[in-house]
Amino acid sequence: MKKQALTSLLQITHPVIMAPMFLVSNTRMVIEGMKSGVAGCIPALNYRTLEELKTAIQELKAAKVSGGSFGFNLIVNKSNVKYKEQLRILCEEKVDFILTSLGSPEETIIEAHKAGIKVFCDVTDLAFAKKVESLGADALVAVNNQAGGHRGNIDPETLIKQLNENTSLPVISAGGVGSKTDLDKMLSFGAVGVSVGSPFIASIESGVSQDYKQACVDYGAKDIVMTERISGTPCTVINTPYVQKVGTKQTWLETLLNKNKSLKKWVKMIRFYIGMKATEKAATQVTYKTVWVAGPSIEDTKAILPVSEIVSKLVK
Ligand SMILES: Cc1cc2nc3c(=O)[nH]c(=O)nc-3n(C[C@H](O)[C@H](O)[C@H](O)COP(=O)(O)O)c2cc1C
């Protein structure tokens, strides 16, 4: 069965979503992305208050141009205490699409569909893809083992083919795309489009520190390591001298507490909060504690460029 192309699902010119990145994505990037003919997505958690979230959506709606589209990423598990309110605002303000991650998207799909909003779900394997398909998701975002952030375990080709053969949903591939060649490869494996994050960190419009952007230029794929120190769940970071110094494993205390069933949930929430605060500091301020989240697709990042030029590199 032929699956709907991402360009027609979102009414965009090129089959690319600028992926949601905690602390990195902002409206400036998404507006430039829309002008360049792609979709942009921002984590709802990038906004401290619901009012700020609402203002951002209104700014994007006002700036939307033909060939572009915008959505928001919603963390749908218990670590996101603002989930219900964020979902309400996204539905009231009518964003183009919602991208769910971490947890069951059931309620999000029901509420978003009532508002006429499409829901794409992050998946890392077939079992979860089948679950979100049965819940009514509109597309799968297949997070592979090349992705930046909380990556999956399966290589892009295997994952795309497995999801295509065993579900009827369009597959958007996330991870490892830094060039037009990479994009074409994902399409040839059967993806309807791609979700690209790391290559946009070193964009002029992104709000992170100059040092973080420059690190994405100076370091490459071989410098990416997995750490458990940010949220407890393994996450890709640049192997800076600081990361080498503090190590990438959980502390003995965290490991012990995580083994205790009744404490596990709380430890996870607290660890998540502390980790996010530390990453926020590293991402936005000059600090010797350089914990910079990025994936191997920074390999093709050779300069800090405007979003429009990064999109051009991907599609032309
Ligand atoms: C710095 C950074 C922050 C991220 N934050 C989020 C996030 O808040 N929510 C989410 O669903 N995915 C997040 N991701 C994953 C991206 O949305 C996307 O799946 C990933 O970047 C794709 O791999 P790539 O970096 O090789 O393009 C993040 C990735 C990076 C690099």
Coordinates of C-alpha atoms and ligand atoms in Angstrom, one line a residue:
M1 CA 0.0 0.0 0.0
K2 CA 1.3 3.4 -0.9
K3 CA 1.7 5.6 2.1
Q4 CA 0.9 9.3 2.3
A5 CA 4.0 11.4 1.7
L6 CA 5.1 13.8 4.5
T7 CA 4.8 16.7 2.0
S8 CA 1.1 16.0 1.5
L9 CA 0.5 15.1 5.2
L10 CA 1.7 18.5 6.3
Q11 CA 1.3 20.5 3.1
I12 CA 5.0 21.3 3.0
T13 CA 7.5 21.7 0.1
H14 CA 10.2 19.4 1.3
P15 CA 9.8 16.1 3.3
V16 CA 11.6 17.4 6.4
I17 CA 10.6 18.2 9.9
M18 CA 13.0 20.3 11.9
A19 CA 12.9 18.1 15.0
P20 CA 11.9 19.3 18.5
M21 CA 14.9 19.9 20.7
F22 CA 14.7 20.7 24.4
L23 CA 16.2 24.2 25.0
V24 CA 17.4 24.5 21.4
S25 CA 14.2 24.9 19.3
N26 CA 12.5 28.3 19.1
T27 CA 10.1 30.3 17.0
R28 CA 12.8 32.0 15.0
M29 CA 14.1 28.7 13.8
V30 CA 10.7 27.4 12.9
I31 CA 9.7 30.6 11.1
E32 CA 12.8 30.4 9.0
G33 CA 12.2 26.7 8.4
M34 CA 8.6 27.4 7.2
K35 CA 9.9 30.0 4.8
S36 CA 12.3 27.4 3.5
G37 CA 9.5 24.9 2.8
V38 CA 9.8 22.5 5.8
A39 CA 7.9 21.9 9.0
G40 CA 9.3 22.9 12.4
C41 CA 8.5 21.4 15.8
I42 CA 9.2 22.8 19.3
P43 CA 9.0 21.0 22.6
A44 CA 6.1 22.5 24.6
L45 CA 8.5 22.2 27.6
N46 CA 10.7 24.9 26.2
Y47 CA 8.1 27.4 27.6
R48 CA 8.1 27.9 31.3
T49 CA 4.5 29.2 31.4
L50 CA 1.3 28.3 29.5
E51 CA 1.1 32.0 28.5
E52 CA 4.5 31.8 26.8
L53 CA 3.5 28.7 25.0
K54 CA 0.3 30.4 23.8
T55 CA 2.2 33.4 22.6
A56 CA 4.7 31.2 20.7
I57 CA 1.8 29.4 18.9
Q58 CA 0.2 32.7 18.0
E59 CA 3.5 34.0 16.6
L60 CA 3.9 30.9 14.5
K61 CA 0.3 31.1 13.2
A62 CA 0.8 34.7 12.2
A63 CA 4.1 33.9 10.4
K64 CA 3.0 30.7 8.7
V65 CA 3.5 30.7 4.9
S66 CA 2.4 28.3 2.2
G67 CA 4.8 25.3 2.0
G68 CA 5.6 25.5 5.7
S69 CA 4.0 24.0 8.8
F70 CA 4.5 23.9 12.6
G71 CA 3.9 21.6 15.4
F72 CA 4.7 21.0 19.1
N73 CA 6.3 18.1 20.9
L74 CA 4.4 16.9 23.9
I75 CA 6.0 14.6 26.6
V76 CA 3.0 12.5 27.5
N77 CA 4.3 10.6 30.5
K78 CA 4.3 11.5 34.2
S79 CA 7.6 13.3 34.2
N80 CA 5.7 16.2 32.5
V81 CA 3.6 17.7 35.2
K82 CA 2.3 20.3 32.7
Y83 CA 1.1 17.8 30.2
K84 CA -2.7 18.2 30.5
E85 CA -2.6 22.0 30.3
Q86 CA -0.1 22.0 27.4
L87 CA -2.4 19.6 25.5
R88 CA -5.4 21.9 26.2
I89 CA -3.5 24.9 24.8
L90 CA -2.2 23.1 21.7
C91 CA -5.8 22.0 20.9
E92 CA -7.4 25.3 21.6
E93 CA -4.8 27.2 19.5
K94 CA -4.9 24.6 16.8
V95 CA -1.3 23.8 15.9
D96 CA -0.8 21.9 12.7
F97 CA 0.5 18.7 14.4
I98 CA 1.6 17.3 17.7
L99 CA 4.6 15.0 18.1
T100 CA 4.3 12.8 21.2
S101 CA 7.2 11.2 23.1
L102 CA 7.8 9.1 26.2
G103 CA 4.5 7.4 27.2
S104 CA 1.1 6.5 25.9
P105 CA -0.4 9.1 23.4
E106 CA -3.9 7.8 23.8
E107 CA -5.5 10.9 25.4
T108 CA -3.5 13.2 23.1
I109 CA -4.7 11.4 20.0
I110 CA -8.4 11.6 21.1
E111 CA -8.2 15.3 22.1
A112 CA -6.1 16.4 19.1
H113 CA -8.3 14.6 16.6
K114 CA -11.4 16.3 18.1
A115 CA -9.6 19.6 17.3
G116 CA -8.6 18.5 13.8
I117 CA -4.9 18.2 14.7
K118 CA -2.6 15.4 13.4
V119 CA -0.6 13.3 15.9
F120 CA 2.7 11.8 15.0
C121 CA 4.3 9.5 17.7
D122 CA 7.9 8.8 18.5
V123 CA 8.6 5.0 18.4
T124 CA 11.7 3.0 18.6
D125 CA 10.4 -0.4 17.9
L126 CA 7.5 -2.3 16.2
A127 CA 5.7 -3.2 19.4
F128 CA 5.2 0.4 20.4
A129 CA 4.4 1.3 16.7
K130 CA 1.6 -1.2 16.7
K131 CA 0.3 0.2 19.9
V132 CA 0.1 3.8 18.6
E133 CA -1.4 2.6 15.4
S134 CA -4.2 0.9 17.3
L135 CA -4.7 4.2 19.2
G136 CA -5.2 6.1 15.9
A137 CA -1.8 7.9 15.3
D138 CA -1.4 9.6 12.0
A139 CA 2.2 8.8 11.4
L140 CA 5.2 7.2 13.1
V141 CA 8.4 9.0 13.9
A142 CA 10.9 6.2 13.8
V143 CA 13.7 7.1 16.2
N144 CA 16.7 5.0 15.2
N145 CA 20.1 4.3 16.7
Q146 CA 21.8 7.3 15.0
A147 CA 19.5 9.9 16.6
G148 CA 20.5 12.7 18.9
G149 CA 19.0 12.8 22.4
H150 CA 17.2 9.7 23.6
R151 CA 18.0 7.5 20.6
G152 CA 16.6 4.1 19.8
N153 CA 18.5 0.8 19.4
I154 CA 17.7 -0.2 15.8
D155 CA 19.5 1.0 12.6
P156 CA 17.6 3.2 10.3
E157 CA 17.1 0.7 7.4
T158 CA 15.9 -2.1 9.6
L159 CA 13.5 0.1 11.6
I160 CA 12.0 1.8 8.6
K161 CA 11.4 -1.5 6.7
Q162 CA 10.1 -3.3 9.8
L163 CA 7.6 -0.5 10.5
N164 CA 6.5 -0.2 6.9
E165 CA 6.0 -3.9 6.4
N166 CA 4.0 -4.4 9.7
T167 CA 2.0 -1.2 10.1
S168 CA -0.1 0.9 7.7
L169 CA 1.2 4.2 9.0
P170 CA 3.6 6.5 7.1
V171 CA 7.1 6.3 8.6
I172 CA 9.1 9.5 9.3
S173 CA 12.7 8.6 10.0
A174 CA 14.5 10.4 12.9
G175 CA 18.2 10.2 13.3
G176 CA 21.5 10.4 11.4
V177 CA 20.4 12.8 8.6
G178 CA 23.0 15.6 7.9
S179 CA 23.0 15.8 4.1
K180 CA 20.9 15.3 1.0
T181 CA 22.5 11.9 0.5
D182 CA 21.4 10.8 4.0
L183 CA 17.9 12.1 3.3
D184 CA 17.7 10.3 0.0
K185 CA 18.9 7.1 1.7
M186 CA 16.0 7.2 4.2
L187 CA 13.5 7.8 1.5
S188 CA 14.9 4.9 -0.5
F189 CA 14.4 2.7 2.6
G190 CA 10.7 3.6 2.5
A191 CA 10.5 6.6 4.8
V192 CA 8.0 9.3 3.7
G193 CA 10.2 12.0 5.2
V194 CA 12.7 12.7 7.9
S195 CA 12.9 14.5 11.3
V196 CA 16.2 16.3 11.6
G197 CA 17.5 17.7 14.9
S198 CA 21.3 18.0 15.6
P199 CA 22.3 19.7 12.4
F200 CA 20.1 22.7 13.4
I201 CA 21.8 23.3 16.8
A202 CA 24.5 25.2 15.0
S203 CA 22.1 27.5 13.3
I204 CA 22.3 31.3 13.7
E205 CA 18.7 31.4 14.9
S206 CA 19.0 28.8 17.6
G207 CA 19.1 30.2 21.1
V208 CA 21.9 28.2 22.6
S209 CA 25.4 29.5 23.5
Q210 CA 28.0 30.2 20.9
D211 CA 30.2 27.6 22.5
Y212 CA 27.6 24.9 22.1
K213 CA 27.1 25.8 18.4
Q214 CA 30.8 25.9 17.8
A215 CA 31.2 22.5 19.5
C216 CA 28.8 21.1 16.9
V217 CA 31.2 22.4 14.2
D218 CA 34.4 21.3 15.9
Y219 CA 33.3 17.8 17.1
G220 CA 32.1 15.0 14.9
A221 CA 30.3 11.6 14.9
K222 CA 33.2 9.9 16.6
D223 CA 32.9 12.3 19.6
I224 CA 29.3 11.3 20.5
V225 CA 28.8 9.2 23.6
M226 CA 25.8 8.0 25.6
T227 CA 25.4 9.3 29.1
E228 CA 22.9 8.3 31.9
R229 CA 23.8 11.4 33.9
I230 CA 21.2 13.7 32.5
S231 CA 17.9 12.1 32.9
G232 CA 18.7 8.5 34.0
T233 CA 17.7 7.4 30.5
P234 CA 20.7 7.1 28.1
C235 CA 21.1 10.3 26.0
T236 CA 23.7 11.3 23.4
V237 CA 26.2 14.0 24.3
I238 CA 29.4 15.5 22.9
N239 CA 32.3 13.8 24.7
T240 CA 33.8 17.0 26.1
P241 CA 36.6 17.0 28.7
Y242 CA 33.9 17.6 31.4
V243 CA 31.9 14.6 30.3
Q244 CA 35.0 12.5 30.4
K245 CA 35.8 13.8 33.9
V246 CA 32.4 13.1 35.4
G247 CA 31.7 9.8 33.5
T248 CA 28.6 8.6 31.8
K249 CA 27.1 6.2 34.3
Q250 CA 24.6 6.7 37.0
T251 CA 26.0 7.2 40.5
W252 CA 25.8 4.1 42.9
L253 CA 23.1 5.9 44.8
E254 CA 20.9 6.4 41.8
T255 CA 21.4 2.8 40.7
L256 CA 20.4 1.6 44.2
L257 CA 17.4 3.9 44.4
N258 CA 16.3 2.9 40.9
K259 CA 16.1 -0.7 42.1
N260 CA 13.6 0.2 44.8
K261 CA 10.2 -0.1 43.1
S262 CA 8.3 2.4 45.2
L263 CA 11.1 5.0 45.0
K264 CA 11.9 4.5 41.3
K265 CA 9.2 6.9 40.0
W266 CA 10.3 9.7 42.3
V267 CA 14.0 9.2 41.7
K268 CA 13.2 9.4 37.9
M269 CA 11.3 12.6 38.3
I270 CA 13.9 14.3 40.5
R271 CA 16.8 13.1 38.3
F272 CA 15.0 14.3 35.2
Y273 CA 14.5 17.7 36.8
I274 CA 18.1 18.1 38.0
G275 CA 19.4 16.8 34.7
M276 CA 17.3 19.2 32.7
K277 CA 18.4 22.1 34.8
A278 CA 22.1 21.2 34.4
T279 CA 21.6 20.8 30.6
E280 CA 19.9 24.2 30.5
K281 CA 22.9 25.8 32.1
A282 CA 25.3 24.2 29.8
A283 CA 23.2 25.0 26.7
T284 CA 22.7 28.7 27.5
Q285 CA 25.5 29.9 29.6
V286 CA 29.3 29.9 29.5
T287 CA 30.1 27.2 32.0
Y288 CA 33.0 24.7 32.4
K289 CA 30.3 22.1 32.9
T290 CA 29.8 21.4 29.3
V291 CA 27.2 18.8 28.8
W292 CA 26.0 19.4 25.3
V293 CA 23.3 17.1 23.8
A294 CA 23.9 16.2 20.1
G295 CA 23.9 13.2 17.8
P296 CA 26.4 11.9 15.2
S297 CA 24.7 13.8 12.4
I298 CA 26.7 16.9 13.5
E299 CA 29.4 15.2 11.3
D300 CA 28.3 17.3 8.4
T301 CA 28.1 20.6 10.4
K302 CA 31.1 22.6 9.2
A303 CA 29.9 26.1 10.1
I304 CA 27.3 28.0 12.0
L305 CA 24.7 28.8 9.3
P306 CA 21.2 30.3 8.9
V307 CA 18.4 27.7 9.1
S308 CA 17.6 28.4 5.4
E309 CA 21.1 27.3 4.4
I310 CA 21.0 24.2 6.5
V311 CA 17.6 23.3 4.9
S312 CA 19.2 23.9 1.4
K313 CA 22.0 21.5 2.3
L314 CA 19.5 18.9 3.1
V315 CA 17.2 19.2 0.1
K316 CA 19.1 20.6 -2.8
Ligands
LIG1 C1 19.7 18.7 21.7 C2 18.5 17.8 21.5 C3 17.4 17.9 22.2 C4 16.3 17.1 22.0 N1 15.1 17.3 22.7 C5 14.0 16.5 22.4 C6 12.8 16.7 23.0 O1 12.6 17.6 23.8 N2 11.7 15.9 22.7 C7 11.9 14.9 21.7 O2 10.9 14.3 21.5 N3 13.0 14.7 21.1 C8 14.1 15.5 21.4 N4 15.3 15.2 20.7 C9 15.3 14.3 19.6 C10 14.9 15.0 18.3 O3 13.6 15.4 18.3 C11 15.2 14.0 17.1 O4 14.5 12.8 17.2 C12 16.6 13.7 16.8 O5 17.4 14.9 16.9 C13 16.9 13.1 15.5 O6 18.2 12.8 15.3 P1 19.4 13.8 14.7 O7 19.8 14.6 15.9 O8 20.4 12.9 14.2 O9 18.7 14.6 13.6 C14 16.4 16.1 21.0 C15 17.6 15.9 20.2 C16 18.6 16.8 20.5 C17 19.9 16.6 19.6

